[in-house]
Amino acid sequence: QVQLVESGGGLVQAGGSLRLSCAASGRTFSSYGLGWFRQAPGKERQFVAGISWSGGTTHYSDSVKGRFTISRDNVKNTVYLQMSSLKPEDTAVYYCAADQSGAPNSDHSYMDYWGKGTLVTVSS
């Protein structure tokens, strides 16, 4: 069992930066693939970034590639999402999720555990 708690959301101007954190409980954190997803009002949840259990593999949605960076610290049981050059269209609730397979899965239906989310609002 893994419990995930996101933090770091807030209000930022377009062009600014934020770093989201997701703290996990559970002894098997280092074996899980982790991902960030987001959901804007009235829209479906979409994949943002994923990282494998070792941190050796990452991938990103086209909409954030080059602006966002996912990383993890298996000692601190934490995964991060560094967001730069933020745009108003990045406004959403951001969720952290874990996949028992260890893969950086981009399909939210394969994720086994979810946090409750943190709101990011980007003003123009």
PDB file of C-alpha atoms in Angstrom, residues 24-81:
ATOM      1  CA  ALA A  24       4.953   8.774  -0.407  1.00  0.00           C
ATOM      2  CA  SER A  25       4.602   6.361   2.459  1.00  0.00           C
ATOM      3  CA  GLY A  26       5.365   2.699   2.138  1.00  0.00           C
ATOM      4  CA  ARG A  27       8.513   0.605   2.105  1.00  0.00           C
ATOM      5  CA  THR A  28       8.181  -0.328  -1.565  1.00  0.00           C
ATOM      6  CA  PHE A  29       8.220   3.219  -2.925  1.00  0.00           C
ATOM      7  CA  SER A  30      11.464   2.650  -4.796  1.00  0.00           C
ATOM      8  CA  SER A  31       9.941  -0.179  -6.831  1.00  0.00           C
ATOM      9  CA  TYR A  32       7.039   1.876  -8.210  1.00  0.00           C
ATOM     10  CA  GLY A  33       6.818   3.798 -11.419  1.00  0.00           C
ATOM     11  CA  LEU A  34       5.523   7.286 -10.744  1.00  0.00           C
ATOM     12  CA  GLY A  35       3.639   9.808 -12.766  1.00  0.00           C
ATOM     13  CA  TRP A  36       2.111  13.233 -12.735  1.00  0.00           C
ATOM     14  CA  PHE A  37      -1.279  13.783 -14.284  1.00  0.00           C
ATOM     15  CA  ARG A  38      -3.467  16.842 -14.418  1.00  0.00           C
ATOM     16  CA  GLN A  39      -7.104  17.672 -14.809  1.00  0.00           C
ATOM     17  CA  ALA A  40      -8.495  21.037 -15.784  1.00  0.00           C
ATOM     18  CA  PRO A  41     -12.139  21.962 -15.099  1.00  0.00           C
ATOM     19  CA  GLY A  42     -14.450  20.235 -17.540  1.00  0.00           C
ATOM     20  CA  LYS A  43     -11.647  18.218 -19.108  1.00  0.00           C
ATOM     21  CA  GLU A  44     -10.389  14.677 -18.842  1.00  0.00           C
ATOM     22  CA  ARG A  45      -7.395  13.747 -16.754  1.00  0.00           C
ATOM     23  CA  GLN A  46      -4.270  13.818 -18.875  1.00  0.00           C
ATOM     24  CA  PHE A  47      -0.757  12.496 -18.548  1.00  0.00           C
ATOM     25  CA  VAL A  48       1.990  15.034 -17.815  1.00  0.00           C
ATOM     26  CA  ALA A  49       5.185  13.131 -16.973  1.00  0.00           C
ATOM     27  CA  GLY A  50       6.343   9.711 -15.823  1.00  0.00           C
ATOM     28  CA  ILE A  51       9.464   8.212 -14.298  1.00  0.00           C
ATOM     29  CA  SER A  52      10.529   4.602 -13.886  1.00  0.00           C
ATOM     30  CA  TRP A  53      11.299   2.957 -10.551  1.00  0.00           C
ATOM     31  CA  SER A  54      15.023   3.626 -10.930  1.00  0.00           C
ATOM     32  CA  GLY A  55      14.656   7.114 -12.337  1.00  0.00           C
ATOM     33  CA  GLY A  56      16.489   5.979 -15.437  1.00  0.00           C
ATOM     34  CA  THR A  57      13.568   6.449 -17.782  1.00  0.00           C
ATOM     35  CA  THR A  58      11.361   9.497 -18.051  1.00  0.00           C
ATOM     36  CA  HIS A  59       8.846  10.678 -20.561  1.00  0.00           C
ATOM     37  CA  TYR A  60       6.603  13.658 -21.041  1.00  0.00           C
ATOM     38  CA  SER A  61       3.528  14.750 -22.857  1.00  0.00           C
ATOM     39  CA  ASP A  62       4.235  16.900 -25.893  1.00  0.00           C
ATOM     40  CA  SER A  63       2.530  19.850 -24.230  1.00  0.00           C
ATOM     41  CA  VAL A  64       5.094  20.053 -21.415  1.00  0.00           C
ATOM     42  CA  LYS A  65       8.230  18.638 -23.014  1.00  0.00           C
ATOM     43  CA  GLY A  66      11.146  21.006 -22.571  1.00  0.00           C
ATOM     44  CA  ARG A  67       9.364  22.974 -19.831  1.00  0.00           C
ATOM     45  CA  PHE A  68       8.723  20.377 -17.095  1.00  0.00           C
ATOM     46  CA  THR A  69      11.136  17.959 -15.439  1.00  0.00           C
ATOM     47  CA  ILE A  70      10.194  14.937 -13.356  1.00  0.00           C
ATOM     48  CA  SER A  71      12.617  13.487 -10.838  1.00  0.00           C
ATOM     49  CA  ARG A  72      12.558  11.253  -7.796  1.00  0.00           C
ATOM     50  CA  ASP A  73      14.474  10.704  -4.590  1.00  0.00           C
ATOM     51  CA  ASN A  74      14.059   7.136  -3.389  1.00  0.00           C
ATOM     52  CA  VAL A  75      15.728   7.941  -0.079  1.00  0.00           C
ATOM     53  CA  LYS A  76      13.240  10.696   0.691  1.00  0.00           C
ATOM     54  CA  ASN A  77      10.353   8.766  -0.892  1.00  0.00           C
ATOM     55  CA  THR A  78       9.482  11.809  -2.938  1.00  0.00           C
ATOM     56  CA  VAL A  79       8.830  12.569  -6.576  1.00  0.00           C
ATOM     57  CA  TYR A  80       9.077  16.082  -7.969  1.00  0.00           C
ATOM     58  CA  LEU A  81       7.753  17.999 -10.922  1.00  0.00           C
TER      59      LEU A  81
END
